[in-house]
Amino acid sequence: MSIALVTALIVIALLALMVLGTPLGVATLLVSVATSLIYFGLPGLFLVSSNVYHVLENYSLVAVPLFVFMAGILERSGIAESLFDAMAELGGSFPGSLGIQTCVVAVFLAAMSGIMGGEIVMLGMIALPQMFRLGYDRKLSIGIICASGALATLIPPSIVMIVYGVTANVSISDLFLGGTGPGLLLASIYMLYIYSRARMNPALAPALPAKEGPSGPRKRAAIKALIAPLFVITSVMGTIYSGIASVTEAAAIGACAALLVALLRRRLSYGMIRDTFRQTVLTVGSVVWLVLGAVSLVGIYNIIGGSRFLQGVLEGLDWHPLLVVLLMMAIVFVLGTFMEWIAIVFITVPIFAPVVVGFGYDPIWFGVLFAMNIQIYYLSPPFGPACFFLKSVAPREVTLQEIFASVWPFVLMQIAGLLLVLFFPQIALFLPEVLAK
Amino acid sequence: ETTLRIQTAQNAGDFVMSRLQDIWVPKLEAMSGGELTVELLPTGAVVPHRETPKAVSAGIIDGQMTTANYFAGQDAAFALFGDLIAAYDSPDQGQTFCRNHKGREVLQQLYDNHFGAKLQVIGCGPYAREALVATDPIRTLADIKGKKIRAPEGLAAEVFGEVGATPVSLPFSEVYTSLETGLVDAADASALVNNEALGLHKIAKSPIYPGIHSQAVHSFSINKAKWDGLSEQHRTILEVWYNAAYDDIRRAADLEDRQTAADLASRDGFEIVDWSAQDRQAFRDAARIAWERAAEQSEDAAMVYEAQKDYLRLIGLLND
Amino acid sequence: MQAASLLISRLSIAIGYACAPLYFVSLLVAVREVIMRYFFNAPSDWAFEVTLTLCAVAWALSVGYVGQQNRHIAITFLHDLAGPALRRVLDVVTLVLTALAFAALAYATFEPALDAFTRIERTGSAFNPPMPAILKPILCASALLGVVQSLANLVLVLTGQTPPAPEPEDIAL
Ligand code: NA
Ligand code: NA
């Protein structure tokens, strides 16, 4: 049987299992077990057991539960509310100001948290009701929350980058630096969009009513409210880039900083810590058991020559390398409309990364492109997790259809941002290169 | 026509892998008239790097090009065989131990004892001596005291500890940042040319070259049944091919290292540190305490150590 | 049957809850290591492998809790569109497949687990802990837990009990 045919059969089997609603980790595990048995008989199961076990030995993945826990604590600490109030105070009031301030808050939250879900939930609970109350255009408001919430995975720290770094074997701290420029670029694009739309039609995004009384004390309070977020950001990024701690250890320090902030805000309790840890067990457990299946599939696919076949196909296209990278991005985009991101990373990165490196491109740059693509995945229907999360915290009358109808201008902006970084790699590579000197 | 699928310990595109792929794989086909070829898979491609002996035994892959160090968790003997820290002065000596002294037989014995006698060793030997990456000059054995050195492997950590350094266990991916930020002063990484390619010299400008501590012993082994199925001619071709390839790789790597060293020496602020023979010998004598501790851990470890001790005495690196 | 299913579910939850302190201890170990190394210049040779082992145990053993809470990541659009009858069929099919997959994993990991355990396989690092001898058997046991929890869920579906609703509020990636 030719490898092309085997590849097609594997893809069909995976799709069929997924459509039935089989957990993704189970689908990949079943397909890899079946393929191993067909090719090697019972001894072939060693492929499954050894690769699955190897995931458990990966130290970088220890950062995942720690960042998840940290996000959970931050979410419950009320830090987002006070950040929001501070921005409203410092940012002034003009048409679109609340939307732009939401983006700024989102950037701060993104620099504290490595995961998208927590950020969307925080913004959805705080910013969305305010925008609705003020008479903001519903679609614009929803789009702002989903898109700026997704920045959490591009602006460091980021779990997407940790998982990418583990899979492609590149430096996670370099990936973090690489994501900073593009993350700020996207945030600026969003803000520019909000500003222009509000300029053209102020009714879409009315200004805030002026506050009573002297503004001095309020401003001072607002500046004070920035201390806690900056402290959390410094405790993670500062410890990594000053060399005090590795990425994994920085996640632990960040978790302590989040605990401290919650304590000072009088939100900390034994029950809260216990519940956050239990939810961390669930979240991380579901991620790890997805990954376990995916890696065993990659191992068996390699030995039957699949990756070499696909790499050969990609390299043999005789296109300009940038077009090949664009094709990879298109594949990730299509997969992202129906598949979970972790599965996408574990299935595509082992095939794509060697080709990209073979072209002489920087794997950090490709990792940043990948993370930008994962942001698009968060928003793009029908499987758009950011939309699901917003739905879970938005006022009842907001339907999933309305959310999907709201996000597409932001998806276009994300694609534009991705193309900018694709054609101008310096946007991503500037920081890692400068800081490496 | 036979194709052997071999999982290596190398990443796609690195020095050893490219040289094998570009020069030596075609030669194998030419030598055998196209009847014998190898497909080289990068590290971790099929099974994790520590699991290749079992995968070869099970017939999932036909062979492995790896280093015995990876199996140190099975028995300390593998660590002593895979990289006897601070023992040798050059990879040439290590190759001689493997080919002309007892090395190959010892490795065969280890595989037989630990992986069910389903592996056939074809050849072994190091190809390069690692340079020690250091941010500040460590000119003598005395300078090493108090330095924080990245050394995750057991024996290397013991040896550095023995001479008063603080070994730090960090994953390879953290080497760059930890040197840059002073979390460690020196790092066990790779050969000089590889360290240069990794960009480590941007931040660590005083490498110790020629290196003092490590030279990983590579080895090539294939599934026993597969080996038994090969003709006498093909077996001989494989043996000669592997030895010739590793001779070539050793010399090419040495040349590259020398060119890199010359290039580094001409740069501002660089000092290439070369230890005196006395310091090297003193380091070796201190390391011996750690070797002996490791050799006590199992019968196999003692066997490996005896064989190496015998060879080291023969070439005048050990005297008592 | 039903009583057994509920018992298994309670066991899975208990194990899941017991994983939480493992993360907490690894957090403490990591922070301690940073402090000792940075302020006291005294790095340990064990912190990294201890945190890794604790986390890996939690990752593996959380499988029952994740299954009991119906939180394995899956694409549910067909499930969401389906009527009650088809939904039941889908639940049964996916749960049987899940039990099968975990059973295959348990079978595949059994021999390596036994081997690592009897030889007391270690990591070969400076600290040289018996990490494989601990984790390989735990992986096998976790796969078994995955099997029994899937079967427990299956019984609940077949006896007309809806699978447990996810706990409120969750942290999502
Ligand atoms: Na982030
Ligand atoms: Na999507």
Coordinates of C-alpha atoms in Angstrom, one line a residue, chain A residues 55-429:
Chain A
V55 CA 5.4 13.0 27.1
L56 CA 5.4 12.5 30.8
E57 CA 9.1 13.2 30.9
N58 CA 8.9 16.6 29.4
Y59 CA 10.0 19.3 31.9
S60 CA 8.8 22.2 29.8
L61 CA 5.2 21.0 30.1
V62 CA 5.4 21.5 33.9
A63 CA 4.9 25.2 33.1
V64 CA 1.4 24.4 31.7
P65 CA -0.4 23.5 35.0
L66 CA 1.4 26.4 36.8
F67 CA 0.3 28.9 34.2
V68 CA -3.2 27.5 34.2
F69 CA -3.4 27.7 38.0
M70 CA -2.0 31.3 37.9
A71 CA -4.7 32.3 35.4
G72 CA -7.3 30.8 37.6
I73 CA -6.1 32.8 40.6
L74 CA -5.9 36.0 38.6
E75 CA -9.4 35.5 37.4
R76 CA -10.7 35.3 40.9
S77 CA -8.5 38.0 42.3
G78 CA -10.5 40.9 40.8
I79 CA -7.4 42.3 39.3
A80 CA -9.1 42.8 35.9
E81 CA -11.8 45.0 37.3
S82 CA -9.4 47.5 38.9
L83 CA -7.2 47.5 35.8
F84 CA -10.3 48.3 33.8
D85 CA -11.3 51.2 36.1
A86 CA -7.8 52.5 36.0
M87 CA -7.7 52.5 32.2
A88 CA -11.0 54.3 32.0
E89 CA -9.7 57.0 34.3
L90 CA -6.3 57.4 32.6
G91 CA -7.5 57.0 29.0
G92 CA -9.9 59.9 28.8
S93 CA -13.3 59.8 27.1
F94 CA -14.0 60.0 23.4
P95 CA -15.9 58.0 20.8
G96 CA -14.4 54.5 20.9
S97 CA -12.4 55.2 24.1
L98 CA -14.0 52.3 26.0
G99 CA -13.2 49.9 23.2
I100 CA -9.6 51.1 22.9
Q101 CA -9.2 50.9 26.7
T102 CA -10.5 47.3 26.6
C103 CA -7.7 46.5 24.1
V104 CA -5.1 48.1 26.5
V105 CA -6.5 46.1 29.4
A106 CA -6.4 43.0 27.2
V107 CA -2.7 43.6 26.5
F108 CA -2.0 43.9 30.3
L109 CA -4.0 40.7 31.0
A110 CA -2.2 39.0 28.1
A111 CA 1.2 39.8 29.6
M112 CA 0.1 38.3 32.9
S113 CA -1.7 35.2 31.6
G114 CA -0.7 32.5 29.2
I115 CA -4.1 31.2 28.3
M116 CA -6.8 32.6 26.2
G117 CA -9.9 31.2 28.1
G118 CA -9.2 33.1 31.3
E119 CA -8.6 36.4 29.5
I120 CA -11.9 36.1 27.5
V121 CA -13.8 35.3 30.6
M122 CA -12.4 38.2 32.5
L123 CA -13.0 40.7 29.6
G124 CA -16.4 39.2 28.9
M125 CA -17.6 39.6 32.4
I126 CA -16.2 43.1 33.0
A127 CA -16.0 44.9 29.7
L128 CA -18.9 43.6 27.7
P129 CA -21.7 44.7 30.0
Q130 CA -20.1 48.2 30.2
M131 CA -20.0 48.5 26.5
F132 CA -23.6 47.3 26.1
R133 CA -24.7 49.7 28.8
L134 CA -23.0 52.6 27.1
G135 CA -24.8 51.8 23.8
Y136 CA -21.9 50.3 21.9
D137 CA -22.6 48.5 18.7
R138 CA -23.1 44.9 19.9
K139 CA -21.1 43.3 17.1
L140 CA -18.2 45.7 17.6
S141 CA -18.2 45.0 21.3
I142 CA -18.3 41.3 20.9
G143 CA -15.5 41.3 18.3
I144 CA -13.3 43.5 20.5
I145 CA -13.6 41.1 23.4
C146 CA -12.9 37.9 21.4
A147 CA -10.0 39.3 19.4
S148 CA -8.2 41.1 22.2
G149 CA -8.8 38.2 24.5
A150 CA -7.0 35.9 22.1
L151 CA -3.9 38.1 22.4
A152 CA -3.0 36.1 25.6
T153 CA -1.4 33.4 23.4
L154 CA 0.7 35.8 21.4
I155 CA 1.9 38.2 24.0
P156 CA 4.1 36.3 26.4
P157 CA 3.7 34.2 28.5
S158 CA 1.9 31.8 26.3
I159 CA 0.9 28.1 26.6
V160 CA 0.6 27.8 22.8
M161 CA 4.3 28.8 22.5
I162 CA 5.3 26.4 25.3
V163 CA 3.6 23.5 23.5
Y164 CA 5.1 24.7 20.1
G165 CA 8.5 25.0 21.6
V166 CA 8.3 21.5 23.1
T167 CA 7.2 20.0 19.8
A168 CA 9.6 21.9 17.5
N169 CA 12.4 21.8 20.0
V170 CA 13.1 25.5 20.0
S171 CA 13.8 28.0 22.8
I172 CA 10.5 28.9 24.6
S173 CA 12.0 32.1 25.9
D174 CA 13.0 33.2 22.4
L175 CA 9.5 32.4 21.2
F176 CA 8.1 34.6 24.0
L177 CA 10.3 37.5 22.9
G178 CA 9.2 36.9 19.3
G179 CA 5.6 37.1 20.1
T180 CA 5.8 40.5 21.7
G181 CA 6.1 42.6 18.6
P182 CA 3.4 40.9 16.6
G183 CA 1.1 40.9 19.7
L184 CA 1.5 44.7 20.1
L185 CA 1.1 45.1 16.3
L186 CA -2.2 43.3 16.4
A187 CA -3.4 45.2 19.4
S188 CA -2.6 48.5 17.6
I189 CA -4.5 47.3 14.5
Y190 CA -7.5 46.6 16.6
M191 CA -7.3 50.0 18.3
L192 CA -6.9 51.8 15.0
Y193 CA -9.9 49.9 13.6
I194 CA -12.1 50.8 16.6
Y195 CA -10.9 54.4 16.5
S196 CA -11.6 54.8 12.7
R197 CA -15.0 53.2 13.0
A198 CA -15.9 55.4 15.9
R199 CA -14.7 58.5 14.1
M200 CA -16.9 57.7 11.1
N201 CA -19.9 56.8 13.1
P202 CA -19.7 57.9 16.8
A203 CA -23.1 56.2 17.5
L204 CA -21.3 52.9 17.2
A205 CA -19.1 53.6 20.2
P206 CA -20.3 56.6 22.3
A207 CA -18.0 58.4 24.7
L208 CA -18.2 57.9 28.4
P209 CA -20.2 60.4 30.4
A210 CA -17.9 62.8 32.3
K211 CA -17.3 62.0 36.0
E212 CA -18.2 64.4 38.9
G213 CA -15.7 65.9 41.2
P214 CA -11.9 66.6 41.0
S215 CA -10.0 64.1 38.9
G216 CA -6.7 64.3 40.8
P217 CA -7.3 61.7 43.5
R218 CA -9.0 59.4 41.0
K219 CA -6.0 59.5 38.7
R220 CA -3.7 58.7 41.6
A221 CA -5.8 55.8 42.6
A222 CA -5.8 54.6 38.9
I223 CA -2.0 54.7 38.8
K224 CA -1.9 52.8 42.0
A225 CA -4.1 50.1 40.5
L226 CA -1.5 49.5 37.9
I227 CA 1.1 48.3 40.5
A228 CA -0.4 44.9 40.9
P229 CA -0.5 43.9 37.2
L230 CA 3.0 45.3 36.6
F231 CA 4.2 43.3 39.6
V232 CA 2.7 40.1 38.2
I233 CA 4.1 40.8 34.7
T234 CA 7.6 41.5 36.1
S235 CA 7.5 38.4 38.3
V236 CA 7.2 36.2 35.2
M237 CA 8.9 38.0 32.4
G238 CA 11.5 39.7 34.6
T239 CA 12.6 36.4 36.2
I240 CA 12.9 34.7 32.8
Y241 CA 14.9 37.5 31.1
S242 CA 17.1 38.4 34.1
G243 CA 18.1 34.7 34.3
I244 CA 16.7 34.2 37.7
A245 CA 14.5 31.4 36.6
S246 CA 13.7 29.1 33.7
V247 CA 10.4 29.4 32.0
T248 CA 9.0 26.6 34.1
E249 CA 10.2 28.1 37.3
A250 CA 9.0 31.6 36.2
A251 CA 5.5 30.0 35.9
A252 CA 5.8 29.0 39.6
I253 CA 6.9 32.4 40.6
G254 CA 4.1 34.0 38.6
A255 CA 1.6 31.7 40.4
C256 CA 3.0 32.9 43.7
A257 CA 2.7 36.6 42.6
A258 CA -0.9 36.0 41.6
L259 CA -1.5 34.4 45.0
L260 CA 0.1 37.4 46.7
V261 CA -2.1 39.9 44.7
A262 CA -5.2 37.9 45.6
L263 CA -4.1 37.9 49.2
L264 CA -3.6 41.7 49.2
R265 CA -6.9 42.2 47.6
R266 CA -8.5 40.0 50.3
R267 CA -9.8 37.5 47.8
L268 CA -7.6 34.6 48.9
S269 CA -9.1 31.6 50.8
Y270 CA -8.3 28.0 51.3
G271 CA -11.4 27.0 49.3
M272 CA -10.4 29.2 46.4
I273 CA -7.0 27.8 46.1
R274 CA -8.3 24.2 46.4
D275 CA -10.9 24.8 43.8
T276 CA -8.5 26.4 41.4
F277 CA -6.1 23.5 41.8
R278 CA -8.9 21.0 41.2
Q279 CA -9.9 22.9 38.0
T280 CA -6.3 22.9 37.0
V281 CA -6.2 19.1 37.4
L282 CA -9.2 18.9 35.0
T283 CA -8.0 21.3 32.4
V284 CA -4.5 20.0 32.3
G285 CA -5.6 16.4 32.4
S286 CA -7.8 16.9 29.4
V287 CA -4.9 18.5 27.5
V288 CA -2.3 15.9 28.5
W289 CA -4.5 13.0 27.5
L290 CA -5.1 14.6 24.1
V291 CA -1.3 15.1 23.6
L292 CA -0.6 11.5 24.6
G293 CA -2.6 10.1 21.7
A294 CA -1.2 12.6 19.2
V295 CA 2.5 11.9 19.9
S296 CA 2.1 8.1 19.4
L297 CA 0.4 8.8 16.1
V298 CA 3.4 11.0 15.0
G299 CA 5.9 8.2 16.0
I300 CA 4.1 5.5 14.0
Y301 CA 3.6 7.9 11.1
N302 CA 7.4 8.6 11.0
I303 CA 8.4 5.0 10.8
I304 CA 6.1 4.1 8.0
G305 CA 7.6 7.0 6.1
G306 CA 4.7 9.4 6.3
S307 CA 6.5 12.5 7.5
R308 CA 9.2 12.0 4.9
F309 CA 6.5 11.7 2.3
L310 CA 4.7 14.9 3.3
Q311 CA 8.0 16.8 3.7
G312 CA 8.9 15.5 0.2
V313 CA 5.6 16.8 -1.1
L314 CA 6.1 20.2 0.5
E315 CA 9.7 20.5 -0.6
G316 CA 8.9 19.2 -4.1
L317 CA 6.3 21.8 -4.8
D318 CA 8.9 23.9 -6.6
W319 CA 7.2 27.1 -5.2
H320 CA 8.9 30.0 -3.6
P321 CA 9.5 28.9 0.0
L322 CA 7.3 31.7 1.3
L323 CA 4.4 30.3 -0.7
V324 CA 5.0 26.9 0.9
V325 CA 4.9 28.6 4.3
L326 CA 1.7 30.3 3.3
L327 CA 0.3 26.9 2.3
M328 CA 1.2 25.5 5.7
M329 CA -0.5 28.5 7.3
A330 CA -3.6 27.8 5.1
I331 CA -3.6 24.1 6.3
V332 CA -3.4 25.2 9.9
F333 CA -6.2 27.7 9.3
V334 CA -8.4 25.0 7.8
L335 CA -7.6 22.5 10.6
G336 CA -8.4 25.3 13.0
T337 CA -12.0 25.6 11.9
F338 CA -12.8 22.2 13.4
M339 CA -9.9 20.8 15.4
E340 CA -8.4 21.5 18.9
W341 CA -5.2 23.6 18.8
I342 CA -3.0 21.1 20.7
A343 CA -3.8 18.3 18.3
I344 CA -3.0 20.7 15.4
V345 CA 0.4 21.5 16.9
F346 CA 1.3 17.9 17.6
I347 CA 0.2 16.7 14.2
T348 CA 1.5 19.5 11.9
V349 CA 4.6 20.9 13.6
P350 CA 6.7 17.7 13.4
I351 CA 6.1 17.8 9.6
F352 CA 6.3 21.5 9.0
A353 CA 9.1 22.6 11.2
P354 CA 11.9 20.6 9.5
V355 CA 10.8 21.9 6.1
V356 CA 10.8 25.5 7.3
V357 CA 14.3 25.0 8.8
G358 CA 15.4 23.3 5.6
F359 CA 14.4 26.5 3.7
G360 CA 16.7 28.4 5.9
Y361 CA 14.0 30.2 7.9
D362 CA 14.1 30.9 11.6
P363 CA 12.0 28.4 13.5
I364 CA 11.2 31.2 16.0
W365 CA 9.6 33.2 13.2
F366 CA 7.6 30.2 12.2
G367 CA 6.5 29.6 15.8
V368 CA 5.3 33.1 16.0
L369 CA 3.3 32.7 12.8
F370 CA 1.9 29.5 14.2
A371 CA 0.8 31.2 17.4
M372 CA -0.8 34.0 15.3
N373 CA -2.6 31.3 13.3
I374 CA -3.8 29.7 16.6
Q375 CA -5.4 33.1 17.4
I376 CA -7.4 32.9 14.2
Y377 CA -8.4 29.4 15.2
Y378 CA -9.8 30.7 18.5
L379 CA -12.2 33.0 16.6
S380 CA -13.0 31.1 13.4
P381 CA -16.4 29.2 13.3
P382 CA -17.6 26.6 13.6
F383 CA -15.0 25.5 16.2
G384 CA -14.1 28.9 17.7
P385 CA -13.3 28.4 21.4
A386 CA -13.0 32.1 22.1
C387 CA -16.6 32.4 20.9
F388 CA -17.7 29.6 23.2
F389 CA -16.0 31.2 26.2
L390 CA -17.6 34.5 25.5
K391 CA -21.0 32.8 25.1
S392 CA -20.6 31.2 28.5
V393 CA -20.1 34.6 30.3
A394 CA -22.0 37.0 28.1
P395 CA -25.6 38.2 28.9
R396 CA -28.1 35.5 28.0
E397 CA -29.5 37.3 24.9
V398 CA -26.1 37.1 23.1
T399 CA -26.3 34.0 20.8
L400 CA -23.4 32.1 19.4
Q401 CA -24.6 33.1 15.9
E402 CA -24.4 36.7 16.8
I403 CA -20.8 36.1 18.1
F404 CA -19.8 34.4 15.0
A405 CA -21.2 37.2 12.9
S406 CA -19.3 39.7 15.0
V407 CA -15.8 38.3 14.8
W408 CA -15.1 38.1 11.1
P409 CA -13.7 41.7 10.7
F410 CA -11.2 40.8 13.5
V411 CA -10.4 37.5 11.8
L412 CA -9.5 39.6 8.7
M413 CA -7.3 41.8 10.8
Q414 CA -5.6 38.8 12.3
I415 CA -4.9 37.4 8.8
A416 CA -3.5 40.8 7.8
G417 CA -1.3 40.8 10.8
L418 CA -0.1 37.3 10.0
L419 CA 0.7 38.3 6.5
L420 CA 2.7 41.3 7.7
V421 CA 4.8 39.1 10.0
L422 CA 5.1 36.5 7.1
F423 CA 6.6 39.1 4.8
F424 CA 8.4 41.2 7.4
P425 CA 9.9 38.6 9.8
Q426 CA 11.7 41.4 11.6
I427 CA 8.4 42.3 13.4
A428 CA 8.9 39.0 15.2
L429 CA 12.6 38.6 15.2

